[in-house]
Coordinates of C-alpha atoms and ligand atoms in Angstrom, one line a residue:
M9 CA 1.5 16.4 -10.2
F10 CA 2.1 19.8 -11.7
N11 CA 2.6 22.4 -9.1
P12 CA 2.2 25.9 -10.6
Q13 CA 5.4 27.0 -8.9
T14 CA 7.3 24.4 -10.9
L15 CA 6.2 26.3 -14.0
Q16 CA 9.2 28.6 -14.1
Q17 CA 11.7 25.9 -15.1
F18 CA 9.5 24.7 -18.0
N19 CA 8.2 28.0 -19.3
N20 CA 10.6 27.8 -22.3
T21 CA 10.0 24.1 -22.9
D22 CA 8.3 23.4 -26.2
T23 CA 4.7 22.4 -25.6
P24 CA 2.8 20.2 -25.4
F25 CA 4.5 17.8 -23.0
Y26 CA 3.8 15.3 -20.3
Y27 CA 5.3 16.4 -17.0
Y28 CA 6.1 13.4 -14.8
D29 CA 6.3 13.9 -11.1
L30 CA 8.5 11.0 -10.3
N31 CA 8.5 11.9 -6.6
L32 CA 4.8 11.4 -6.4
L33 CA 5.1 8.2 -8.4
R34 CA 7.7 6.9 -5.8
Q35 CA 5.4 7.8 -3.0
T36 CA 2.4 6.1 -4.6
L37 CA 4.4 3.0 -5.3
N38 CA 5.6 2.8 -1.7
I39 CA 2.1 3.3 -0.3
C40 CA 0.7 0.6 -2.6
K41 CA 3.5 -1.8 -1.8
Q42 CA 3.0 -1.4 1.9
A43 CA -0.7 -1.8 1.8
A44 CA -0.4 -5.0 -0.4
G45 CA 2.5 -6.3 1.6
R46 CA 0.5 -6.3 4.8
Y47 CA -1.5 -9.3 3.4
N48 CA 1.3 -10.7 1.3
F49 CA -0.4 -9.8 -1.9
K50 CA 1.7 -9.4 -5.1
V51 CA 1.0 -6.6 -7.6
H52 CA 1.9 -6.8 -11.2
Y53 CA 1.9 -3.4 -12.9
A54 CA -0.3 -3.2 -16.0
L55 CA 2.0 -1.7 -18.6
K56 CA -0.9 -0.8 -20.8
A57 CA -1.5 2.2 -18.5
N58 CA 1.9 3.7 -19.2
F59 CA 5.1 2.2 -20.7
N60 CA 7.3 5.3 -20.6
S61 CA 10.7 3.9 -19.8
A62 CA 11.5 6.3 -16.9
V63 CA 8.1 5.3 -15.3
L64 CA 8.7 1.5 -15.9
K65 CA 12.2 1.7 -14.3
E66 CA 10.7 3.3 -11.2
I67 CA 8.1 0.6 -10.9
Q68 CA 10.5 -2.2 -11.6
V69 CA 12.9 -1.0 -9.0
A70 CA 10.1 -0.7 -6.5
G71 CA 9.6 -4.4 -6.8
F72 CA 6.4 -4.8 -8.8
G73 CA 5.9 -7.6 -11.4
A74 CA 4.6 -6.8 -14.9
D75 CA 1.2 -7.5 -16.5
C76 CA 1.5 -7.3 -20.3
V77 CA -1.1 -7.4 -23.1
S78 CA 1.1 -7.7 -26.2
G79 CA 4.3 -9.3 -27.2
N80 CA 5.9 -5.8 -27.3
E81 CA 4.8 -5.1 -23.8
V82 CA 6.5 -8.4 -22.7
K83 CA 9.6 -7.3 -24.5
A84 CA 9.5 -3.8 -22.9
A85 CA 9.0 -5.2 -19.4
I86 CA 12.0 -7.5 -19.8
A87 CA 14.1 -4.8 -21.4
N88 CA 13.3 -2.5 -18.5
G89 CA 14.5 -5.0 -15.9
F90 CA 11.4 -6.9 -14.9
P91 CA 12.5 -10.5 -14.4
A92 CA 10.7 -12.9 -16.8
H93 CA 9.4 -15.0 -13.9
E94 CA 7.4 -12.0 -12.8
V95 CA 5.9 -11.2 -16.2
V96 CA 2.3 -12.2 -16.9
F97 CA 0.9 -12.2 -20.4
A98 CA -2.8 -11.4 -20.7
G99 CA -5.0 -10.4 -23.6
V100 CA -7.9 -11.7 -25.6
G101 CA -6.0 -12.1 -28.9
K102 CA -2.5 -13.3 -28.5
S103 CA -0.9 -14.1 -31.9
D104 CA 1.2 -17.2 -32.4
R105 CA 4.3 -15.0 -32.8
E106 CA 3.6 -13.3 -29.5
I107 CA 3.0 -16.6 -27.7
N108 CA 6.2 -18.1 -29.1
A109 CA 8.3 -15.1 -28.0
A110 CA 6.7 -15.3 -24.5
L111 CA 7.5 -19.1 -24.3
D112 CA 11.1 -18.4 -25.4
A113 CA 11.3 -15.7 -22.6
D114 CA 10.0 -18.2 -20.0
I115 CA 7.5 -15.8 -18.5
F116 CA 5.6 -16.5 -15.3
C117 CA 2.3 -17.3 -17.0
F118 CA -0.3 -16.8 -19.7
N119 CA -3.7 -15.6 -18.6
V120 CA -5.8 -17.5 -21.1
E121 CA -9.1 -16.2 -22.5
S122 CA -10.6 -19.1 -24.5
V123 CA -10.5 -22.9 -24.9
Q124 CA -9.1 -22.4 -28.4
E125 CA -6.3 -20.3 -27.0
L126 CA -5.4 -23.1 -24.6
L127 CA -5.1 -25.5 -27.5
V128 CA -2.9 -23.1 -29.5
I129 CA -0.6 -22.5 -26.5
N130 CA -0.4 -26.3 -25.9
D131 CA 0.6 -26.9 -29.5
L132 CA 3.2 -24.1 -29.6
A133 CA 4.7 -25.2 -26.2
A134 CA 4.8 -28.8 -27.4
A135 CA 6.8 -27.8 -30.5
K136 CA 9.4 -26.2 -28.1
N137 CA 9.2 -29.2 -25.7
K138 CA 8.1 -26.8 -22.9
A139 CA 5.3 -26.7 -20.4
A140 CA 3.4 -23.3 -20.5
K141 CA 2.0 -22.1 -17.2
V142 CA -1.5 -20.9 -17.6
A143 CA -4.1 -19.2 -15.5
I144 CA -7.7 -19.3 -16.7
R145 CA -9.3 -15.9 -17.1
I146 CA -12.9 -16.3 -16.1
N147 CA -15.6 -13.8 -16.9
P148 CA -17.5 -13.6 -13.5
N149 CA -20.4 -11.5 -14.8
V150 CA -20.0 -9.0 -12.0
D151 CA -20.9 -5.4 -12.7
A152 CA -18.1 -3.0 -11.8
H153 CA -20.3 0.1 -11.9
T154 CA -17.9 2.0 -14.1
H155 CA -18.1 3.5 -17.6
R156 CA -19.4 0.9 -20.0
F157 CA -16.4 1.3 -22.3
I158 CA -14.1 0.1 -19.5
T159 CA -16.2 -2.6 -18.0
T160 CA -14.6 -6.0 -18.7
G161 CA -16.4 -8.6 -16.5
L162 CA -19.9 -8.9 -17.8
D163 CA -21.3 -11.7 -19.9
E164 CA -21.6 -9.4 -22.9
N165 CA -17.9 -8.4 -22.8
K166 CA -15.4 -10.2 -25.0
F167 CA -13.0 -11.0 -22.2
G168 CA -12.5 -14.2 -20.3
I169 CA -14.1 -17.6 -20.4
N170 CA -17.8 -17.8 -19.5
I171 CA -18.6 -20.0 -16.5
W172 CA -20.7 -22.4 -18.6
Q173 CA -17.6 -23.2 -20.6
L174 CA -15.5 -24.3 -17.7
D175 CA -16.2 -28.1 -18.1
D176 CA -14.6 -27.8 -21.5
V177 CA -11.6 -26.0 -19.9
V178 CA -11.1 -28.8 -17.4
F179 CA -11.3 -31.4 -20.2
T180 CA -8.8 -29.5 -22.3
L181 CA -6.4 -29.0 -19.4
D182 CA -6.6 -32.7 -18.6
N183 CA -5.7 -33.5 -22.2
C184 CA -3.0 -31.0 -22.9
P185 CA 0.3 -32.3 -21.5
N186 CA 2.2 -29.1 -22.4
L187 CA 0.0 -26.9 -20.2
Q188 CA 0.5 -26.4 -16.5
F189 CA -2.5 -25.0 -14.8
I190 CA -1.5 -22.6 -12.0
G191 CA -4.6 -20.6 -11.2
I192 CA -7.6 -18.4 -12.0
H193 CA -7.8 -14.8 -13.2
F194 CA -10.6 -12.2 -13.0
H195 CA -10.9 -8.6 -14.1
I196 CA -14.2 -6.7 -13.9
G197 CA -13.2 -3.2 -15.2
S198 CA -11.2 -0.1 -14.6
Q199 CA -11.6 3.1 -12.7
I200 CA -13.6 1.4 -10.0
T201 CA -14.7 3.7 -7.2
E202 CA -17.5 1.7 -5.6
L203 CA -15.3 -0.8 -3.9
D204 CA -18.2 -2.9 -2.7
V205 CA -18.4 -4.5 -6.1
F206 CA -15.2 -6.4 -5.1
K207 CA -17.2 -8.2 -2.4
D208 CA -19.4 -9.8 -5.2
L209 CA -16.2 -10.6 -7.1
C210 CA -14.6 -12.3 -4.1
A211 CA -17.7 -14.5 -3.6
K212 CA -17.4 -15.7 -7.2
V213 CA -13.7 -16.3 -6.8
N214 CA -14.2 -18.4 -3.7
E215 CA -16.8 -20.5 -5.4
L216 CA -14.7 -21.1 -8.5
S217 CA -11.5 -21.8 -6.7
D218 CA -13.3 -24.7 -4.9
W219 CA -14.8 -25.8 -8.2
F220 CA -11.4 -26.3 -9.8
E221 CA -9.9 -27.9 -6.7
Q222 CA -12.7 -30.4 -6.6
R223 CA -11.7 -31.3 -10.2
N224 CA -8.2 -32.1 -9.1
L225 CA -6.8 -28.8 -10.4
P226 CA -5.0 -27.2 -7.5
V227 CA -5.3 -23.4 -7.6
K228 CA -2.0 -21.9 -6.7
V229 CA -2.7 -18.3 -7.8
L230 CA -5.8 -16.2 -7.4
N231 CA -5.3 -13.3 -9.7
V232 CA -8.1 -10.7 -9.0
G233 CA -8.9 -7.3 -10.2
G234 CA -10.6 -4.7 -11.3
G235 CA -8.5 -1.5 -11.2
L236 CA -8.8 0.8 -8.3
G237 CA -10.1 4.3 -9.4
V238 CA -8.4 7.6 -8.8
D239 CA -9.8 11.0 -8.0
Y240 CA -9.9 12.9 -11.3
N241 CA -12.0 15.7 -9.7
A242 CA -9.6 16.6 -6.9
P243 CA -6.1 15.4 -7.8
H244 CA -4.4 17.9 -5.6
E245 CA -6.4 16.8 -2.5
N246 CA -6.2 13.1 -3.2
P247 CA -3.0 12.4 -5.1
V248 CA -2.8 8.8 -3.9
A249 CA -5.6 6.2 -4.4
D250 CA -7.1 4.4 -1.5
F251 CA -4.9 1.3 -1.7
E252 CA -5.5 0.5 2.0
H253 CA -9.3 0.1 1.5
Y254 CA -8.9 -1.8 -1.7
F255 CA -6.6 -4.5 -0.4
K256 CA -8.5 -4.7 2.9
I257 CA -11.7 -5.7 1.1
F258 CA -10.0 -8.5 -0.7
N259 CA -8.3 -9.6 2.5
E260 CA -11.7 -9.7 4.3
H261 CA -13.7 -11.4 1.6
L262 CA -11.3 -13.7 -0.3
I263 CA -10.8 -17.2 1.1
V264 CA -7.1 -17.8 0.6
K265 CA -6.1 -21.4 1.2
Q266 CA -2.7 -22.4 2.5
G267 CA 0.0 -22.1 -0.1
Q268 CA -2.2 -19.9 -2.4
E269 CA -0.9 -16.6 -3.7
V270 CA -3.0 -13.6 -4.4
H271 CA -2.1 -11.4 -7.4
F272 CA -3.4 -8.1 -8.6
E273 CA -2.9 -6.2 -11.9
L274 CA -2.9 -2.5 -11.2
G275 CA -2.2 0.2 -13.8
R276 CA -4.1 3.4 -13.4
A277 CA -4.0 3.8 -9.7
L278 CA -0.2 3.5 -9.7
V279 CA 0.5 6.1 -12.4
A280 CA -2.5 8.4 -13.2
Q281 CA -1.8 11.2 -10.8
S282 CA 1.9 11.4 -11.6
A283 CA 1.6 13.1 -14.9
T284 CA 0.2 16.3 -16.2
L285 CA -0.3 17.2 -19.8
V286 CA 1.0 20.8 -20.2
S287 CA -0.2 22.7 -23.2
R288 CA -0.1 26.3 -24.5
V289 CA -3.1 28.4 -25.6
L290 CA -2.6 29.0 -29.3
Y291 CA -5.7 31.1 -29.9
V292 CA -8.7 32.5 -28.1
K293 CA -11.8 32.5 -30.2
N294 CA -14.8 34.4 -28.9
G295 CA -18.0 33.3 -30.5
I296 CA -21.5 34.6 -29.8
N297 CA -22.4 31.8 -27.4
K298 CA -19.0 30.2 -26.9
N299 CA -15.5 31.1 -26.0
F300 CA -12.9 28.7 -27.2
L301 CA -9.4 28.2 -26.0
V302 CA -7.6 26.4 -28.8
L303 CA -4.6 24.5 -27.3
D304 CA -1.6 23.0 -28.9
A305 CA -2.5 19.6 -27.4
G306 CA -5.5 17.7 -28.5
M307 CA -6.9 14.2 -28.8
T308 CA -3.6 13.1 -30.3
E309 CA -1.9 13.7 -26.9
L310 CA -4.8 12.7 -24.5
I311 CA -7.8 11.0 -26.0
R312 CA -9.6 10.0 -22.8
P313 CA -12.0 13.0 -22.7
M314 CA -13.0 12.3 -26.3
L315 CA -13.2 8.5 -26.1
Y316 CA -14.8 8.0 -22.7
Q317 CA -16.2 11.5 -21.9
A318 CA -13.6 11.4 -19.1
Y319 CA -13.1 14.4 -16.9
H320 CA -9.6 15.8 -16.3
K321 CA -9.2 18.9 -14.1
I322 CA -7.8 21.8 -16.1
E323 CA -6.1 24.9 -14.8
N324 CA -4.5 27.9 -16.3
I325 CA -1.1 27.8 -14.6
S326 CA 0.1 31.1 -16.0
K327 CA -2.6 32.9 -14.2
P328 CA -2.4 32.1 -10.5
Q329 CA -5.7 32.3 -8.6
Q330 CA -6.4 35.8 -7.4
A331 CA -9.4 37.6 -5.9
E332 CA -11.2 40.0 -8.2
Q333 CA -10.0 37.9 -11.2
K334 CA -12.2 37.9 -14.3
I335 CA -13.5 34.4 -14.8
V336 CA -14.6 33.2 -18.2
N337 CA -16.5 30.1 -19.4
Y338 CA -14.4 28.4 -22.1
D339 CA -14.6 25.3 -24.2
V340 CA -11.1 24.0 -24.1
V341 CA -10.4 22.4 -27.4
G342 CA -7.4 20.9 -29.4
P343 CA -6.1 21.7 -32.8
I344 CA -7.2 18.4 -34.5
C345 CA -9.6 18.5 -37.4
E346 CA -12.4 16.7 -35.6
S347 CA -15.3 18.3 -33.7
T348 CA -14.9 15.8 -31.0
D349 CA -11.4 17.2 -30.2
C350 CA -12.6 19.0 -27.1
F351 CA -11.1 18.4 -23.6
Q352 CA -14.0 19.9 -21.8
E353 CA -16.9 22.3 -22.4
N354 CA -17.7 25.2 -20.0
V355 CA -14.5 25.3 -18.0
Q356 CA -14.4 28.3 -15.7
L357 CA -10.9 29.7 -16.0
P358 CA -9.3 33.1 -15.3
E359 CA -9.5 35.2 -18.5
S360 CA -6.8 33.5 -20.7
H361 CA -4.6 34.7 -23.5
R362 CA -2.4 33.3 -26.3
G363 CA 0.8 31.8 -24.8
D364 CA -0.8 30.9 -21.4
L365 CA 0.1 27.4 -20.1
L366 CA -2.7 25.1 -19.2
A367 CA -2.3 22.0 -17.0
I368 CA -4.5 19.0 -17.7
Y369 CA -4.1 16.8 -14.6
S370 CA -4.3 13.1 -13.8
A371 CA -2.9 12.2 -17.3
G372 CA -0.4 9.5 -16.3
A373 CA -2.6 6.6 -17.1
Y374 CA -3.8 5.9 -20.6
G375 CA -2.4 9.3 -21.7
E376 CA 1.0 9.2 -23.4
V377 CA 0.4 5.5 -24.3
M378 CA -2.7 6.3 -26.2
A379 CA -1.2 9.2 -28.1
S380 CA -1.3 9.0 -31.9
S381 CA 0.2 10.7 -34.9
Y382 CA -3.3 11.5 -36.4
N383 CA -3.0 14.6 -38.6
L384 CA 0.7 13.7 -38.8
R385 CA 1.3 15.3 -35.4
D386 CA 4.7 15.2 -33.7
R387 CA 5.3 12.7 -30.9
V388 CA 4.5 14.2 -27.6
Q389 CA 7.5 14.9 -25.4
S390 CA 8.0 14.1 -21.7
V391 CA 9.8 15.9 -19.0
Y392 CA 10.6 14.7 -15.5
S393 CA 10.6 16.2 -12.0
L394 CA 14.0 14.7 -11.4
P395 CA 17.1 15.8 -13.3
E396 CA 18.4 13.5 -16.0
A397 CA 21.2 12.2 -13.6
E398 CA 18.7 11.0 -11.1
L399 CA 16.5 9.0 -13.5
I400 CA 17.0 5.3 -13.0
K401 CA 18.9 3.9 -15.9
G402 CA 18.7 0.3 -17.2
Ligands
LLP30 N1 -5.7 -6.2 -16.2 C1 -6.6 -6.3 -17.2 C2 -7.0 -7.7 -17.6 C3 -7.2 -5.2 -17.7 O1 -8.1 -5.3 -18.7 C4 -6.9 -3.9 -17.3 C5 -7.4 -2.7 -17.9 C6 -5.9 -3.8 -16.2 C7 -5.4 -5.0 -15.7 C8 -5.5 -2.5 -15.7 O2 -6.5 -1.9 -15.0 P1 -6.4 -0.5 -14.2 O3 -5.6 -0.8 -12.9 O4 -5.6 0.4 -15.1 O5 -7.7 0.0 -14.0 N2 -8.0 3.2 -21.6 C9 -9.1 3.2 -20.6 C10 -8.8 2.1 -19.6 C11 -8.9 0.7 -20.2 C12 -8.6 -0.4 -19.2 C13 -8.7 -1.7 -19.7 N3 -8.2 -2.8 -18.9 C14 -9.1 4.5 -19.9 O6 -8.3 5.4 -20.3 O7 -9.9 4.7 -18.9

């Protein structure tokens, strides 16, 4: 995370940039690994949260598998050292080209989201004389109590196979010789902070695992999720998510039969707090009812506030907190030609000036990866807490 004292070394760096605290990332990965390892749980890192190569290398070296949602993510995972047999390929719309490439790479398994997709994978695998390992993604209709844009496990969501279609799945698996059924997969949403929802999920998983076994389809892998939430409000106080509590709930409520493996797909909780978006104040505009800080970063660098009304803590790191400081209410906005390009309204900050640096915290997940070149903007840069020589190289 960005510690204001670290500012000196980057004061002359061109803004905006993502600052990656790789030490915090390492610490987070260790804590997660230990907490999961206690129960022999395996975590695949969801590349969609962040596929910056320096970040990927840290995660690969720490011993996580990879959860990918596009052919290019599969390629990036393998190029960054994740062994193919630890790569899972999920996603509601895998193209034939992507499936073929994943079959050629001999990945661990496909998380399959429809009966039609099962048939397509079977045909493509048959053409290569291969057996594709598949896990069935089931939509459990469990409410994750998170923002509706990042809920994935309700009947109305496009993800997974609905429970009433499972007879058809069994029939298809029985009739597709180039598919090898390995397990069941669930995901109910992201940024989940009410962890009790996982108890409801576990109850569904237990029931469905028995259902498949009764139909002569042994379930080797239970892949469960819902992403653990992070503390966007107090990133300094809570830099590491509560992995202990998260895994403990699954350990207590999931019935794991002998020989079964439990897999998780975590993205956000592993990387969110490790990056800060650093931006400079370009202009201060004082209106009648509003004061605007116009930054050199906007929705092209971090779109979460604009897309999900997400909160990210913002600080002026050029003006350390002091008593007697004049505090002003600002709307912190970006330079993009869109009214929605606002990081946050009514932010209480020390009186700020052109050239000040602002830190927008908890930007490591779904930040850099969702950047765009809208308005033909430059690609956002990244800097790291470790010197170049200490970055893990491929
Ligand atoms: N597995 C599946 C099947 C998913 O759909 C997701 C996230 C993950 C794993 C990783 O979940 P995580 O641990 O990161 O919560 N762009 C949004 C988040 C979208 C998440 C979609 N699925 C945001 O910025 O909040």
